[in-house]
Amino acid sequence: AQMEESGGGSVQAGDSLRLSCPARGFPQDRYCMAWFRQGPTKGREQIATIDSSGRTTYADSVKDRFAISRDNPDTLYLQMNDLKPEDTATYTCAGALCWYLRRGNDYNYWGRGTQVTVSS
């Protein structure tokens, strides 16, 4: 199974970006997926998740601005609107079998990350 993010870049505040993460080998009916980010002065933050039924969750910091989705065959997206300088970070996609996460484990498949830089 491989995951590799794309779509990052340098933008102005208020702009939009869409990140993609082709998740080959992660069937939607069994795998839960997520986007994380880590800024220059912050720890890793889980910002959005999607489960095998398509249910989504968001961190308060991105709610109503970002949207996580996935399509067939198994590409994960993060639509980011109204970007702010505090959204500057390396964004990483992650995946795991849903039952594995329900047992209290962490995501065990990770991409390498893509940089998003937002200027004011």
mmCIF file of C-alpha atoms in Angstrom:
data_model
loop_
_atom_site.group_PDB
_atom_site.id
_atom_site.type_symbol
_atom_site.label_atom_id
_atom_site.label_comp_id
_atom_site.label_asym_id
_atom_site.label_seq_id
_atom_site.Cartn_x
_atom_site.Cartn_y
_atom_site.Cartn_z
ATOM 1 C CA ALA A 1 0.000 0.000 0.000
ATOM 2 C CA GLN A 2 1.289 3.447 -0.915
ATOM 3 C CA MET A 3 0.267 6.972 -0.063
ATOM 4 C CA GLU A 4 1.731 10.127 -1.548
ATOM 5 C CA GLU A 5 0.298 13.588 -1.125
ATOM 6 C CA SER A 6 0.203 16.291 -3.768
ATOM 7 C CA GLY A 7 -1.351 19.711 -4.204
ATOM 8 C CA GLY A 8 0.550 21.774 -1.676
ATOM 9 C CA GLY A 9 2.071 25.143 -2.463
ATOM 10 C CA SER A 10 2.412 28.794 -1.512
ATOM 11 C CA VAL A 11 -0.753 30.881 -1.542
ATOM 12 C CA GLN A 12 -2.187 34.123 -0.170
ATOM 13 C CA ALA A 13 -4.588 34.333 2.738
ATOM 14 C CA GLY A 14 -8.126 33.695 1.554
ATOM 15 C CA ASP A 15 -7.055 31.379 -1.270
ATOM 16 C CA SER A 16 -8.011 27.731 -1.684
ATOM 17 C CA LEU A 17 -6.044 24.548 -2.273
ATOM 18 C CA ARG A 18 -7.000 20.917 -2.767
ATOM 19 C CA LEU A 19 -4.668 18.230 -1.518
ATOM 20 C CA SER A 20 -4.800 14.734 -2.983
ATOM 21 C CA CYS A 21 -3.573 11.441 -1.634
ATOM 22 C CA PRO A 22 -3.968 8.401 -3.890
ATOM 23 C CA ALA A 23 -4.392 5.577 -1.420
ATOM 24 C CA ARG A 24 -3.788 2.428 -3.440
ATOM 25 C CA GLY A 25 -4.543 -0.667 -1.478
ATOM 26 C CA PHE A 26 -6.848 1.023 1.042
ATOM 27 C CA PRO A 27 -10.391 -0.108 0.209
ATOM 28 C CA GLN A 28 -12.991 2.398 1.358
ATOM 29 C CA ASP A 29 -15.148 -0.247 2.982
ATOM 30 C CA ARG A 30 -12.425 -1.224 5.458
ATOM 31 C CA TYR A 31 -10.028 1.679 5.876
ATOM 32 C CA CYS A 32 -10.399 4.886 7.836
ATOM 33 C CA MET A 33 -8.385 7.816 6.544
ATOM 34 C CA ALA A 34 -7.257 11.141 7.940
ATOM 35 C CA TRP A 35 -5.308 14.311 7.297
ATOM 36 C CA PHE A 36 -2.773 15.581 9.800
ATOM 37 C CA ARG A 37 -0.627 18.685 9.792
ATOM 38 C CA GLN A 38 2.406 19.940 11.625
ATOM 39 C CA GLY A 39 3.300 23.604 11.661
ATOM 40 C CA PRO A 40 6.744 25.142 12.259
ATOM 41 C CA THR A 41 6.105 25.698 15.961
ATOM 42 C CA LYS A 42 3.386 23.163 16.686
ATOM 43 C CA GLY A 43 3.050 19.454 17.255
ATOM 44 C CA ARG A 44 1.166 17.093 14.958
ATOM 45 C CA GLU A 45 -2.524 17.940 14.702
ATOM 46 C CA GLN A 46 -5.251 15.643 13.389
ATOM 47 C CA ILE A 47 -7.478 17.945 11.365
ATOM 48 C CA ALA A 48 -9.932 15.705 9.492
ATOM 49 C CA THR A 49 -11.025 12.079 9.414
ATOM 50 C CA ILE A 50 -13.315 9.947 7.271
ATOM 51 C CA ASP A 51 -14.469 6.463 8.155
ATOM 52 C CA SER A 52 -15.589 3.499 6.060
ATOM 53 C CA SER A 53 -19.166 4.826 6.016
ATOM 54 C CA GLY A 54 -18.121 8.271 4.855
ATOM 55 C CA ARG A 55 -18.646 9.964 8.186
ATOM 56 C CA THR A 56 -16.299 12.879 8.743
ATOM 57 C CA THR A 57 -14.878 14.761 11.710
ATOM 58 C CA TYR A 58 -12.932 18.009 11.842
ATOM 59 C CA ALA A 59 -10.736 19.878 14.260
ATOM 60 C CA ASP A 60 -12.247 23.154 15.427
ATOM 61 C CA SER A 61 -9.356 24.998 13.780
ATOM 62 C CA VAL A 62 -10.492 23.957 10.285
ATOM 63 C CA LYS A 63 -14.212 23.276 10.687
ATOM 64 C CA ASP A 64 -16.362 25.015 8.061
ATOM 65 C CA ARG A 65 -13.263 25.800 5.951
ATOM 66 C CA PHE A 66 -11.799 22.377 5.100
ATOM 67 C CA ALA A 67 -13.521 19.283 3.701
ATOM 68 C CA ILE A 68 -12.243 15.718 3.583
ATOM 69 C CA SER A 69 -13.534 13.319 0.951
ATOM 70 C CA ARG A 70 -12.589 10.202 -0.942
ATOM 71 C CA ASP A 71 -13.570 8.745 -4.282
ATOM 72 C CA ASN A 72 -13.177 5.550 -6.230
ATOM 73 C CA PRO A 73 -10.674 4.150 -6.530
ATOM 74 C CA ASP A 74 -9.516 5.344 -3.170
ATOM 75 C CA THR A 75 -8.100 8.830 -3.584
ATOM 76 C CA LEU A 76 -8.321 10.933 -0.450
ATOM 77 C CA TYR A 77 -8.809 14.695 -0.776
ATOM 78 C CA LEU A 78 -8.640 17.718 1.468
ATOM 79 C CA GLN A 79 -10.352 20.809 0.091
ATOM 80 C CA MET A 80 -9.019 23.843 1.939
ATOM 81 C CA ASN A 81 -10.847 27.154 1.602
ATOM 82 C CA ASP A 82 -10.258 30.574 3.138
ATOM 83 C CA LEU A 83 -6.695 29.668 4.039
ATOM 84 C CA LYS A 84 -5.032 31.595 6.865
ATOM 85 C CA PRO A 85 -1.359 32.102 7.735
ATOM 86 C CA GLU A 86 -1.841 29.811 10.740
ATOM 87 C CA ASP A 87 -2.686 26.994 8.305
ATOM 88 C CA THR A 88 0.964 26.975 7.211
ATOM 89 C CA ALA A 89 2.176 23.429 7.836
ATOM 90 C CA THR A 90 3.223 20.134 6.338
ATOM 91 C CA TYR A 91 0.073 18.167 5.559
ATOM 92 C CA THR A 92 0.137 14.384 5.692
ATOM 93 C CA CYS A 93 -2.443 11.748 4.858
ATOM 94 C CA ALA A 94 -2.800 8.635 6.994
ATOM 95 C CA GLY A 95 -4.773 5.407 6.940
ATOM 96 C CA ALA A 96 -5.573 2.349 8.983
ATOM 97 C CA LEU A 97 -8.109 -0.442 9.126
ATOM 98 C CA CYS A 98 -11.094 0.978 10.992
ATOM 99 C CA TRP A 99 -11.249 -1.927 13.451
ATOM 100 C CA TYR A 100 -7.576 -1.320 14.254
ATOM 101 C CA LEU A 101 -8.299 2.291 15.175
ATOM 102 C CA ARG A 102 -11.353 1.312 17.244
ATOM 103 C CA ARG A 103 -8.991 -0.715 19.437
ATOM 104 C CA GLY A 104 -7.174 2.483 20.385
ATOM 105 C CA ASN A 105 -4.278 2.207 17.957
ATOM 106 C CA ASP A 106 -2.845 5.017 15.891
ATOM 107 C CA TYR A 107 -2.883 5.244 12.101
ATOM 108 C CA ASN A 108 -0.186 2.978 10.759
ATOM 109 C CA TYR A 109 0.131 4.072 7.135
ATOM 110 C CA TRP A 110 1.512 7.530 6.403
ATOM 111 C CA GLY A 111 2.386 9.631 3.429
ATOM 112 C CA ARG A 112 5.491 11.797 3.289
ATOM 113 C CA GLY A 113 3.698 15.110 3.486
ATOM 114 C CA THR A 114 3.194 18.158 1.303
ATOM 115 C CA GLN A 115 4.002 21.723 2.340
ATOM 116 C CA VAL A 116 1.347 24.423 2.439
ATOM 117 C CA THR A 117 2.495 27.995 3.037
ATOM 118 C CA VAL A 118 -0.032 30.801 3.459
ATOM 119 C CA SER A 119 1.103 34.419 3.333
ATOM 120 C CA SER A 120 -0.847 37.310 4.788
#
